[in-house]
Short mmCIF file of C-alpha atoms in Angstrom, two decimals:
data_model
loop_
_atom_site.label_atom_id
_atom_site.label_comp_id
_atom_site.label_asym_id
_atom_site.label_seq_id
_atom_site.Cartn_x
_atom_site.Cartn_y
_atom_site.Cartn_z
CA UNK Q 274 -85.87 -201.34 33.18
CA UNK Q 275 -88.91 -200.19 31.77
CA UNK Q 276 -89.47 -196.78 30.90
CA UNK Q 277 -91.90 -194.74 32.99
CA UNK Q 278 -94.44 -192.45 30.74
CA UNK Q 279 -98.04 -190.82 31.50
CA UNK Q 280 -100.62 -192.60 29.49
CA UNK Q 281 -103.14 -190.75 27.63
CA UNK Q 282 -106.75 -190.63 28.98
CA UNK Q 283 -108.46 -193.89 27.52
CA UNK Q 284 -112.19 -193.59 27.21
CA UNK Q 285 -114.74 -196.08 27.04
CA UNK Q 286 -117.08 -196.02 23.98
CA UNK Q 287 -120.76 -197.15 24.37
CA UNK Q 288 -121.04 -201.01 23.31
CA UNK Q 289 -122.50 -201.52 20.19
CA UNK Q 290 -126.34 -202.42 19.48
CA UNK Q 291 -127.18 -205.86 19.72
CA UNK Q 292 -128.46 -207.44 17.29
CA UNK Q 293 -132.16 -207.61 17.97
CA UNK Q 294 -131.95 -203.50 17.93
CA UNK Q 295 -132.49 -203.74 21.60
CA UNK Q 296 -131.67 -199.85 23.03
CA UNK Q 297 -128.62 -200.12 25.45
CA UNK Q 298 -128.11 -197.99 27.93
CA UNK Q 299 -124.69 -195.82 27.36
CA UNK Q 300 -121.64 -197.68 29.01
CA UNK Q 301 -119.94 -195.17 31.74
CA UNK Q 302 -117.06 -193.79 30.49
CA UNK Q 303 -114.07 -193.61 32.39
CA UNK Q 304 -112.77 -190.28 32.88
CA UNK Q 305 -109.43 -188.53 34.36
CA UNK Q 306 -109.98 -187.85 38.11
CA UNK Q 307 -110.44 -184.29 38.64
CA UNK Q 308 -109.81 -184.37 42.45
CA UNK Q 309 -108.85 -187.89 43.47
CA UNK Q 310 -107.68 -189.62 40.54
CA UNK Q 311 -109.56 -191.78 38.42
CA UNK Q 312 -113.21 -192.83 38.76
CA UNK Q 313 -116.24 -194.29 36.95
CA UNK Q 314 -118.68 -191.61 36.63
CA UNK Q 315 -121.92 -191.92 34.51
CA UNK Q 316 -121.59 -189.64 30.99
CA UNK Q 317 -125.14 -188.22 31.82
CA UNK Q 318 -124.81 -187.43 35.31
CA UNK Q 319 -122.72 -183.59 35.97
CA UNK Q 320 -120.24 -184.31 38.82
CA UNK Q 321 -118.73 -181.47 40.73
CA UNK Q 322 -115.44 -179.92 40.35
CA UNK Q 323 -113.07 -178.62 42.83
CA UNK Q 324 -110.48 -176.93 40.26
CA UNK Q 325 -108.15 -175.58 43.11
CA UNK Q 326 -107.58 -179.56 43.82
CA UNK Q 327 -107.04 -180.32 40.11
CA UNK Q 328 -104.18 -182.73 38.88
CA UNK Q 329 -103.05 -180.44 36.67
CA UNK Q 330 -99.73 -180.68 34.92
CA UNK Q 331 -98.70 -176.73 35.05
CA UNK Q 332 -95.48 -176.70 33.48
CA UNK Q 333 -93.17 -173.49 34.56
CA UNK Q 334 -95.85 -172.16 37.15
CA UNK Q 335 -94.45 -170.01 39.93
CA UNK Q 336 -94.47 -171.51 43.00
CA UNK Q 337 -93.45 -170.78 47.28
CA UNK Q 338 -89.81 -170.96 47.51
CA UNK Q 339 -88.27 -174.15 49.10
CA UNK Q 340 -91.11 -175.82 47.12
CA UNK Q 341 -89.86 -178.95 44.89
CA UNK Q 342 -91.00 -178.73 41.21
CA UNK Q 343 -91.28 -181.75 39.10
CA UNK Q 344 -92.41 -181.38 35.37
CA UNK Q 345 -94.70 -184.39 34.24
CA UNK Q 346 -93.88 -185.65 30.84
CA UNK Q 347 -96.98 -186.17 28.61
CA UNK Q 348 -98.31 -182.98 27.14
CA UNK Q 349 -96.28 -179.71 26.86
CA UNK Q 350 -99.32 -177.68 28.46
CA UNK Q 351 -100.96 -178.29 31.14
CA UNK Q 352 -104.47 -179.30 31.19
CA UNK Q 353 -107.59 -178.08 33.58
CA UNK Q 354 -110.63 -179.95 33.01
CA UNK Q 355 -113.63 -178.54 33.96
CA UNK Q 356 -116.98 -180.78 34.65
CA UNK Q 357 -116.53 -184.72 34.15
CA UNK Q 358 -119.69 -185.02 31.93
CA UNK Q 359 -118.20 -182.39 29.51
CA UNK Q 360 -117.62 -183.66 26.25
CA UNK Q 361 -115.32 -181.12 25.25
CA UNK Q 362 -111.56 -182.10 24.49
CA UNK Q 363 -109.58 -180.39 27.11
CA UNK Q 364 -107.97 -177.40 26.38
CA UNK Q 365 -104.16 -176.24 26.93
CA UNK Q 366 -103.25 -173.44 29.73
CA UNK Q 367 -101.00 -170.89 30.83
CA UNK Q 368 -100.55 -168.58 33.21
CA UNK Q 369 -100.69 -166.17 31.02
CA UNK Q 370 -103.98 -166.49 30.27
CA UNK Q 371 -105.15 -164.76 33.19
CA UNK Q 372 -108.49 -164.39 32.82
CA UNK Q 373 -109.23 -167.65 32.40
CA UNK Q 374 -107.06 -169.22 35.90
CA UNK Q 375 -108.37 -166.55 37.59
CA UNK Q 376 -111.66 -168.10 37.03
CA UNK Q 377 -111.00 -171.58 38.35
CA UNK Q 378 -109.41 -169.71 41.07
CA UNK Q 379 -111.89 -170.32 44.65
CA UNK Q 380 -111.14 -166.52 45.20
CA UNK Q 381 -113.96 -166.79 48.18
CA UNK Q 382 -112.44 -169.59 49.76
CA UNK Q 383 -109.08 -167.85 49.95
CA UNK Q 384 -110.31 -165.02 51.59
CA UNK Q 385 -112.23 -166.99 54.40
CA UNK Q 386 -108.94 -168.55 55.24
CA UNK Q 387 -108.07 -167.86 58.93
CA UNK Q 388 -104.78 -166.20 58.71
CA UNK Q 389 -102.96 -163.82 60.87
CA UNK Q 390 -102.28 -160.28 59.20
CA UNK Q 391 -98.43 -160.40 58.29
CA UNK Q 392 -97.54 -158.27 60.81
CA UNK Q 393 -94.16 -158.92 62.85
CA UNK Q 394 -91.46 -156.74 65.42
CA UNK Q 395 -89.02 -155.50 63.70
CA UNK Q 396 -86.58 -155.90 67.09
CA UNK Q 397 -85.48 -159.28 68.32
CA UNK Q 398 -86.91 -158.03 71.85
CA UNK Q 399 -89.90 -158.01 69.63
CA UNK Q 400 -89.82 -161.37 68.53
CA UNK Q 401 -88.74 -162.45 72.16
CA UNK Q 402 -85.30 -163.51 71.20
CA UNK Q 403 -81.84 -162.38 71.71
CA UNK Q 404 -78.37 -163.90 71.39
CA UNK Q 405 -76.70 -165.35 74.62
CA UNK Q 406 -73.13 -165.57 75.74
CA UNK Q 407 -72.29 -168.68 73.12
CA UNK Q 408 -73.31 -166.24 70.09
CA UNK Q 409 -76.87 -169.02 70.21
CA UNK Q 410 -80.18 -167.25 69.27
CA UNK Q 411 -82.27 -168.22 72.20
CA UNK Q 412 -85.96 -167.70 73.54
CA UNK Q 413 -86.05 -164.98 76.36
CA UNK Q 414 -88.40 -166.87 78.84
CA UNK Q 415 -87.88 -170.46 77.79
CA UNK Q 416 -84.33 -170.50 76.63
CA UNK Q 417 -85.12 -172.55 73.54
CA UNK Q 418 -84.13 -172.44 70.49
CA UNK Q 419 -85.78 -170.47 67.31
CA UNK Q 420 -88.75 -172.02 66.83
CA UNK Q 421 -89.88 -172.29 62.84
CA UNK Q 422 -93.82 -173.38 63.13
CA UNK Q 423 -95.09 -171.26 65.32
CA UNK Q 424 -98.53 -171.58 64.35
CA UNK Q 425 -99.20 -175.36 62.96
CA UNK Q 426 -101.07 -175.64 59.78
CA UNK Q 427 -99.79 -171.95 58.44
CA UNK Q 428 -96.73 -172.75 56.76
CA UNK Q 429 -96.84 -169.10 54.78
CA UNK Q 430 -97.19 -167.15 57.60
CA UNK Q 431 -94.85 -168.58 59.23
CA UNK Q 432 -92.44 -168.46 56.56
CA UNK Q 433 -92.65 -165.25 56.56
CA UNK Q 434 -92.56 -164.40 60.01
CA UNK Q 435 -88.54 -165.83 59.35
CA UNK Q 436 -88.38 -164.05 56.93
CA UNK Q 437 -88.63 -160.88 58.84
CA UNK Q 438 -86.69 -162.04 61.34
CA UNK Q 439 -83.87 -162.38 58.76
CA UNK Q 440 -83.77 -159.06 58.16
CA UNK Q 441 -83.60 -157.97 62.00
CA UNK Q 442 -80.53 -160.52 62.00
CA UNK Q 443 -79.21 -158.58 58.98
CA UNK Q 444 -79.07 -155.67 60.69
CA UNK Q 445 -77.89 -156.96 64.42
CA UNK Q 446 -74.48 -158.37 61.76
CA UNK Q 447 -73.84 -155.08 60.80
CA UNK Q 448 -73.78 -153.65 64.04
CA UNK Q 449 -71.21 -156.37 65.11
CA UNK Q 450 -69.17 -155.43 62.49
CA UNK Q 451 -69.21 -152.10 63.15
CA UNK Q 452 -69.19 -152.20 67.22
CA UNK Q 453 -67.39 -155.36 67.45
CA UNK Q 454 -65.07 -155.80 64.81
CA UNK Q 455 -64.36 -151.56 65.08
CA UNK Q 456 -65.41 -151.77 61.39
CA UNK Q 457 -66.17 -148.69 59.25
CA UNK Q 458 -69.55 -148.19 56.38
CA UNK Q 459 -68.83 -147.02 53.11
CA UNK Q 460 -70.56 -146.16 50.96
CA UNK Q 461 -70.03 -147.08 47.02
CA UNK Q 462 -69.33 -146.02 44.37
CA UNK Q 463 -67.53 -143.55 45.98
CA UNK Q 464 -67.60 -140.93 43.58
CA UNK Q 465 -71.56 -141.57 43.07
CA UNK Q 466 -73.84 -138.83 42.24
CA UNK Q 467 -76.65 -137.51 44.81
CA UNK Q 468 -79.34 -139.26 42.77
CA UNK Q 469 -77.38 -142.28 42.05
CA UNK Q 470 -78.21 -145.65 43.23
CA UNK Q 471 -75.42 -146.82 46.12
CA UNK Q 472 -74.26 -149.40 48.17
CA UNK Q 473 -71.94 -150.10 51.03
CA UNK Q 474 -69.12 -152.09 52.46
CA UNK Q 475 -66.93 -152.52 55.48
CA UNK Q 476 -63.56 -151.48 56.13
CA UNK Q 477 -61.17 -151.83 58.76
CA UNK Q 478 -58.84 -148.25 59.54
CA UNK Q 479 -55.84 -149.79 57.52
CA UNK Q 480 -57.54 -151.64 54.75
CA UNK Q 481 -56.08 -149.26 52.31
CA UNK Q 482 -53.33 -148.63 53.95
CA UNK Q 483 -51.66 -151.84 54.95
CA UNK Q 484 -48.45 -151.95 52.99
CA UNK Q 485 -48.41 -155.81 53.57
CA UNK Q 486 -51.57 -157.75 53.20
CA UNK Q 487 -55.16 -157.18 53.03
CA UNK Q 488 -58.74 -159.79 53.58
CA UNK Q 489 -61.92 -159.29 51.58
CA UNK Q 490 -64.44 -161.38 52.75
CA UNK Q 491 -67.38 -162.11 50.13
CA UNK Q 492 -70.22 -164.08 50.90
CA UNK Q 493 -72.66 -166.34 48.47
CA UNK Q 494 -75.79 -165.26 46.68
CA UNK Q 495 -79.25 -165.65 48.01
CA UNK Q 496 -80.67 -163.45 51.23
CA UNK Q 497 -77.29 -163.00 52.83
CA UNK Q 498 -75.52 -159.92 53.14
CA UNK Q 499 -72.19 -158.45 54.33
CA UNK Q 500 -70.67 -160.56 57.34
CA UNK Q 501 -72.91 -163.40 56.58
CA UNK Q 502 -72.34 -166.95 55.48
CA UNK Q 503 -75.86 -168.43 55.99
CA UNK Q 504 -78.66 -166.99 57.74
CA UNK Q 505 -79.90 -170.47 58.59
CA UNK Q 506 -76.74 -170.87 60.73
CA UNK Q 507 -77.36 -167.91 62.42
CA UNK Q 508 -80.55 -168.72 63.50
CA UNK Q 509 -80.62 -172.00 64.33
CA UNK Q 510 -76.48 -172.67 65.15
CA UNK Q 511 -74.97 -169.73 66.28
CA UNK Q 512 -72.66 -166.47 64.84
CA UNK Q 513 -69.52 -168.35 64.95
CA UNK Q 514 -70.77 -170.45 62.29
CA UNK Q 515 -73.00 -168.31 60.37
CA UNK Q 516 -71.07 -165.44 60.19
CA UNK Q 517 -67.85 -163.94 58.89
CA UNK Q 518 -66.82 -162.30 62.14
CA UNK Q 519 -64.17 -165.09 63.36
CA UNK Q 520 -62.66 -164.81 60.17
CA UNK Q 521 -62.39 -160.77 60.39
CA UNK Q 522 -60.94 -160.90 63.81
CA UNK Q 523 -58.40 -163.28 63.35
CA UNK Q 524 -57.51 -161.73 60.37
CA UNK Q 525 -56.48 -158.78 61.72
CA UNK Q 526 -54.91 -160.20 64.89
CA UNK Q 527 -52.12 -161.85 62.01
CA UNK Q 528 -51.75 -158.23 60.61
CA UNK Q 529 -54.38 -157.99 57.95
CA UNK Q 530 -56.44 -155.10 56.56
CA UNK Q 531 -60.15 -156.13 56.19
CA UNK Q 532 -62.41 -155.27 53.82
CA UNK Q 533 -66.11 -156.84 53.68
CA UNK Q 534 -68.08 -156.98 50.53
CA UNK Q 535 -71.90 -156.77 50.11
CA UNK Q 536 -72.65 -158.16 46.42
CA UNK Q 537 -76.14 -159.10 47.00
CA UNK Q 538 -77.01 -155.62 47.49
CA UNK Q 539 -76.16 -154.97 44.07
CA UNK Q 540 -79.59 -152.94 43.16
CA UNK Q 541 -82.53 -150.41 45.25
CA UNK Q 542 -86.08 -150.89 44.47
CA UNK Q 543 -88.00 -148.09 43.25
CA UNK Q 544 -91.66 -147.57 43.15
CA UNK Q 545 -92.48 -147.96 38.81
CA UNK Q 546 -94.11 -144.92 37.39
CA UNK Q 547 -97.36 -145.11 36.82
CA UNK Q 548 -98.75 -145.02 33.64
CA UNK Q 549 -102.46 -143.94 32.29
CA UNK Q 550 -104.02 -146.45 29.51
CA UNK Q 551 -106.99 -145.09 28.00
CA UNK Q 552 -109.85 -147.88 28.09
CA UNK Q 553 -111.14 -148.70 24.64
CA UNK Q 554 -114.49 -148.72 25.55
CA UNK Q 555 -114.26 -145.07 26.00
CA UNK Q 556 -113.75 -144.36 21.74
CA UNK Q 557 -115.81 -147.66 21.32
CA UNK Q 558 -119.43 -146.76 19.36
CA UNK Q 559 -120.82 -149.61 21.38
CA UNK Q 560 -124.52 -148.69 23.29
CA UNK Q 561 -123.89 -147.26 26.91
CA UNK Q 562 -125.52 -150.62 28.24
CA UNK Q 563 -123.20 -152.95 26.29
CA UNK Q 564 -120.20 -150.75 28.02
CA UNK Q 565 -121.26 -150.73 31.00
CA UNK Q 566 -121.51 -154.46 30.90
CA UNK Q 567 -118.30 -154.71 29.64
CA UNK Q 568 -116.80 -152.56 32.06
CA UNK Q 569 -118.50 -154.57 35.39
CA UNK Q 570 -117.03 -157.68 33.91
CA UNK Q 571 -113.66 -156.10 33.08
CA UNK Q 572 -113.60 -154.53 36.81
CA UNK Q 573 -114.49 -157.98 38.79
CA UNK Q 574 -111.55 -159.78 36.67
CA UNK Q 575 -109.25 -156.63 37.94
CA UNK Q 576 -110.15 -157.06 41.90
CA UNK Q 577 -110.10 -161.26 41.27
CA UNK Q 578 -106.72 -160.30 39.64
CA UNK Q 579 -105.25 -158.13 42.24
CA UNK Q 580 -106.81 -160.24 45.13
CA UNK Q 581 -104.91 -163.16 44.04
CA UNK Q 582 -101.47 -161.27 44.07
CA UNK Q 583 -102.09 -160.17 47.25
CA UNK Q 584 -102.53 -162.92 48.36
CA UNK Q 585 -99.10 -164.69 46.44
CA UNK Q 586 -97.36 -161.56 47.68
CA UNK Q 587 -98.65 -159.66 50.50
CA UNK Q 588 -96.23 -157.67 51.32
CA UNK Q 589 -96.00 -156.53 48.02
CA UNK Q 590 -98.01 -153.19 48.09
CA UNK Q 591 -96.84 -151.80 44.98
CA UNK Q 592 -95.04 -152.21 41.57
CA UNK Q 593 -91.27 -151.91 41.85
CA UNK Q 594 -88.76 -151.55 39.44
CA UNK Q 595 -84.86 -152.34 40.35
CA UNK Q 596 -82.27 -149.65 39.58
CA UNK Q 597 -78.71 -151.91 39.80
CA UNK Q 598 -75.73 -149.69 41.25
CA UNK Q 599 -72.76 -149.14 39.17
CA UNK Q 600 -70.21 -152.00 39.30
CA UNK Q 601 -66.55 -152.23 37.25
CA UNK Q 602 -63.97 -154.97 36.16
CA UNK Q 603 -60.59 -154.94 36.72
CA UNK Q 604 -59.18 -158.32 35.83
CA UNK Q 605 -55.74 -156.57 35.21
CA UNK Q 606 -55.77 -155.72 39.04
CA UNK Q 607 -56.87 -159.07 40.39
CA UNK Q 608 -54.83 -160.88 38.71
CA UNK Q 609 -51.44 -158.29 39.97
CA UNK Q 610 -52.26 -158.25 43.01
CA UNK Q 611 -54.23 -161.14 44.63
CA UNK Q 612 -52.26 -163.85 45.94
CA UNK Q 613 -54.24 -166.61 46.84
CA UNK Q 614 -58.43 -167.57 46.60
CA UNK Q 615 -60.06 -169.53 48.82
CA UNK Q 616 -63.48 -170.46 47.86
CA UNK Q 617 -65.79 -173.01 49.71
CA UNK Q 618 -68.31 -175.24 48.32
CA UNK Q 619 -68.23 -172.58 44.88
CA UNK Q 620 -70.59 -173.10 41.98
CA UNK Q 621 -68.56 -171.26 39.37
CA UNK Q 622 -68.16 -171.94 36.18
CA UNK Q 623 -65.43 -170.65 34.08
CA UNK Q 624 -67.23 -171.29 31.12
CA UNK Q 625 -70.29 -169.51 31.47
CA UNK Q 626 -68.32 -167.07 32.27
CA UNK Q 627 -66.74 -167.14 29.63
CA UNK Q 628 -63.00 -166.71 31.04
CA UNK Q 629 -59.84 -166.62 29.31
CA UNK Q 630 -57.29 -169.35 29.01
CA UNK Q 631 -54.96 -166.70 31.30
CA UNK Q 632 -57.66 -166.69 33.91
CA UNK Q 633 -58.05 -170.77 34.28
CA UNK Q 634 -54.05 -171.02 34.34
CA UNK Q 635 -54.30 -168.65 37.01
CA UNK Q 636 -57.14 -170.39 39.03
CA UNK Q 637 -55.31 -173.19 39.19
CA UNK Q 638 -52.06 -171.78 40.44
CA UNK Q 639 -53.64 -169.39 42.92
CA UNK Q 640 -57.26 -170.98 43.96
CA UNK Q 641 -58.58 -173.68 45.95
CA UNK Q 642 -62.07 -174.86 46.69
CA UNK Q 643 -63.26 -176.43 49.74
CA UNK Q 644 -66.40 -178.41 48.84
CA UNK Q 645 -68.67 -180.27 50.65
CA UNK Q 646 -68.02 -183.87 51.00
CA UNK Q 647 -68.27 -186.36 53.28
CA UNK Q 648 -64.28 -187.22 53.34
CA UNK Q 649 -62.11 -185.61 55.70
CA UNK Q 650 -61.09 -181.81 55.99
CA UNK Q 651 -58.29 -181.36 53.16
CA UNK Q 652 -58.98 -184.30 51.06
CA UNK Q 653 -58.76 -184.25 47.42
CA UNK Q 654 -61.75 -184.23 45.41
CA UNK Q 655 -61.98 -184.77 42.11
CA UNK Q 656 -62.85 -181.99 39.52
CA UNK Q 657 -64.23 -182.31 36.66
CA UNK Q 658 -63.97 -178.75 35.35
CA UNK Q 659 -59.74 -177.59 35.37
CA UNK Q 660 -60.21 -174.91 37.08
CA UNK Q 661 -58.45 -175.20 40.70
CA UNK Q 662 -57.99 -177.85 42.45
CA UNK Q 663 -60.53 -178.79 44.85
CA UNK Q 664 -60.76 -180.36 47.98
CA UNK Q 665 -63.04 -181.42 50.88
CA UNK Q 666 -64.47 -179.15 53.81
CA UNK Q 667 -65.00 -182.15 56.54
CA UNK Q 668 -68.10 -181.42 56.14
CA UNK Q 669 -71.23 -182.62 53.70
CA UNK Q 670 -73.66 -179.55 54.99
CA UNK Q 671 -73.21 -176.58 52.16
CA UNK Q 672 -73.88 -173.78 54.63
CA UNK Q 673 -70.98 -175.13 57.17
CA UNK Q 674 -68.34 -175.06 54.72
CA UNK Q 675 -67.05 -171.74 55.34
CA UNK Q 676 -66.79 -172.74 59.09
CA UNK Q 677 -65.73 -176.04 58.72
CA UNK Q 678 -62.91 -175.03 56.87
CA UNK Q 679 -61.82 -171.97 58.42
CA UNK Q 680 -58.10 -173.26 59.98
CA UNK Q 681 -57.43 -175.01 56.44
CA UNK Q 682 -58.15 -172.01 54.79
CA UNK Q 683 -55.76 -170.12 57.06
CA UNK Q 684 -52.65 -172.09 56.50
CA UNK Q 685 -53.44 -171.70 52.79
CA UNK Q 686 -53.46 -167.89 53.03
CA UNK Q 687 -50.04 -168.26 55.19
CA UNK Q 688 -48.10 -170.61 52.81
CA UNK Q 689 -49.35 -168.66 49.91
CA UNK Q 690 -48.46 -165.45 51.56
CA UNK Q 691 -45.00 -166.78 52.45
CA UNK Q 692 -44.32 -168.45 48.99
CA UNK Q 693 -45.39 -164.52 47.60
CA UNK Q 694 -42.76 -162.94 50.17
CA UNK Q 695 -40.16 -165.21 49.40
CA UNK Q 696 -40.18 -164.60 45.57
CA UNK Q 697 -39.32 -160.49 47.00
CA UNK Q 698 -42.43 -159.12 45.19
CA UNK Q 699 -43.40 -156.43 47.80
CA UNK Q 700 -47.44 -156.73 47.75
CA UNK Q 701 -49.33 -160.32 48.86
CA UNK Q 702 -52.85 -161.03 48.50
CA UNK Q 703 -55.27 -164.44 49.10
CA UNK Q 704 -58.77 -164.81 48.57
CA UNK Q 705 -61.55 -167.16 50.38
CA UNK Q 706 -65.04 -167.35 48.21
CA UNK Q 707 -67.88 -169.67 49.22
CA UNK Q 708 -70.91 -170.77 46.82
CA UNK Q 709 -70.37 -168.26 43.47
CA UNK Q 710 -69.40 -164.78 45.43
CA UNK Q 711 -68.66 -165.91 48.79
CA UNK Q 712 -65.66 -165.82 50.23
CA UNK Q 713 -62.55 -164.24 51.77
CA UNK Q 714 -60.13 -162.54 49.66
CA UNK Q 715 -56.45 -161.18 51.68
CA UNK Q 716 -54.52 -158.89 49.54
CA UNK Q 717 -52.09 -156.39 49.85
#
């Protein structure tokens, strides 16, 4: 098979004079296409440029989430070519040269774009939605289903407009957990300062209490939070699947405590202090006109600047900085008094992680993960990391793992919770984790 590479741009030198000194005309040289791939163009003749359509090969740009990124081999920068009559080699590029992007940037054409102002309900009466007897998120007057494109061609504003929509279904979970699981808030750290940064979990009345077994639930990274598995579920399946409220209430009706963890809300944004930097025209012995000059330039590169990150981020009205909230470790503790870890469709790695040989003997006595797969539910699956032993989910869908799994992961908590009882040690624990921090832990 031959080996696919990017082939540098070839140009066409002018043929040589003839020999009765008769004056050619130049030969048209064949040029990159700046817009629509290659093309003959005449070397005298300027052609416009569109760079906002530009082929450009931007390695490690920021782009929209969901977005695929593919780095083209060839040149380590990137390269934005300007007119196809200049004769100038092309030069390299970065996003950090700001000035510079910001000035191939059609600024004006961005702001005549028709978009909607981002501005959603923050209710699902708002949104016209509400959940139905089958736990389905459903249209109020048509009864159908969430809808993504609402508004064709406006795949931002849409996005967004789920986006905020997540965050009303973030909220609606915790008032199931509290109303209809008879959870209770916490706050942590619990011995947190007043000005200290703090989170919060759920707790069931006798999840401290329960002298024999106890249930964390932890779900995955990304935009889910406590009692969630996967927001898309939610939205477009229904709460049974998406989130971790059949596992709390069958937990407790076999006599567990329950205690729900929120590890994505690990941090609180806080506006960044501003700080004053002293321009250095204003110490500069330049003449007043030359300043002023300088300073209209320097100003329209500022509002260019700041128009553009509007319009990457809009709801971004300030700069933030993150404050993370205390967290501890307490291997010791795990390790005494959990019994059993379930984790589904995990992307751990006990290297990077840099665990002991005493933690990977554990994991593999006291862990199992239930991946996705296309085999049946309970399957083995080979690992390639010895860690635990892993095995498949019934299902090949990431997000439906937790659900998929859920009476498999049961029967694991009950014959590890029996094997724990019969050895006559008096506390039992077991613990369910999805992708990296997701999961269900029972311990006592």
């Amino acid at each position: 098979m031959k080996k696919a590479t990017l082939s540098s741009h070839r140009i066409l030198s002018p043929s040589p004079p003839s020999a009765t000194g008769t004056k050619l005309t130049p030969t048209p040289r064949l040029l990159p296409g700046c817009c629509h791939g290659r093309r003959r163009v005449r070397s005298d003749v300027p052609v416009p440029c569109r760079p906002r359509k530009c082929n450009s090969n931007l390695v490690g740009a920021r782009i929209p989430r969901g977005k695929v990124i593919t780095t083209a081999r060839g040149s380590s920068t990137g390269e934005l070519e300007g007119h196809a009559s200049s004769r100038q080699p092309p030069q390299p590029c970065s996003w950090g040269q700001s000035s510079d992007l910001l000035s191939r940037i059609d600024l004006d054409e961005l702001m005549k774009k028709d978009e909607p102002p981002l501005d959603f309900p923050d209710t699902l009466e708002g949104f016209e939605y509400a959940f139905n007897e089958k736990g389905q998120l459903r249209h109020i007057k048509t009864g159908e289903p969430f809808v993504f494109n609402y508004r064709e061609d406006l795949h931002r504003w849409n996005q967004k407009r789920y986006e905020a929509l997540g965050e009303i279904i973030t909220k609606y979970v915790y008032e199931l957990l509290e109303k209809d699981c008879n959870l209770k808030k916490i706050s942590i750290p619990v011995d947190a300062t007043e000005n200290e940064p703090k989170s919060f979990i759920f707790m069931s009345e006798d999840a401290l209490t329960n002298p024999q077994k106890l249930m964390v639930l932890i779900h995955g990274s990304g935009v889910v939070r406590a009692g969630q598995w996967a927001r898309r579920l939610i939205i477009n399946e229904d709460l049974d699947s998406g989130t971790q409220i059949p596992f709390i209430k069958r937990a407790m009706d076999e006599g567990y405590g329950v205690i729900v963890l929120n590890p994505n809300e690990n941090y609180i944004e806080v506006e960044k202090p501003k700080t004053h930097v002293q321009s250095s025209s204003d110490s500069s012995d330049e003449p007043a006109e030359k300043r002023e000059r300088k300073d209209k330039v320097s100003k329209e590169t500022k509002k260019r600047r700041d128009f553009y990150e509007k319009y990457r981020n809009p709801q971004r009205e300030k700069e933030m900085m993150q404050l993370y909230i205390r967290m501890i470790q307490r291997e010791a503790d795990v390790k005494s008094k959990v019994t059993a870890v379930a984790l589904t469709d995990s992307v751990h790695n006990v290297w990077h992680q840099e665990a002991g040989k005493t933690v990977r003997e554990w994991m593999r006595e006291n862990c199992c993960n239930w991946v996705s797969s296309s085999e049946p539910l309970d399957t083995s699956v080979e690992s390639m990391l010895p860690d635990c032993p892993r095995v498949s989910a019934g299902t090949d869908r990431h997000e439906l793992t937790s659900w998929k799994s859920f009476p498999s992961i049961f029967k694991f908590f009950t014959e590890a919770s029996e094997a724990k009882t019969s050895s006559l040690k008096p506390a039992v624990t077991a613990a369910l984790a999805p992708n990296k921090a997701r999961g269900a832990v029972s311990a006592g």
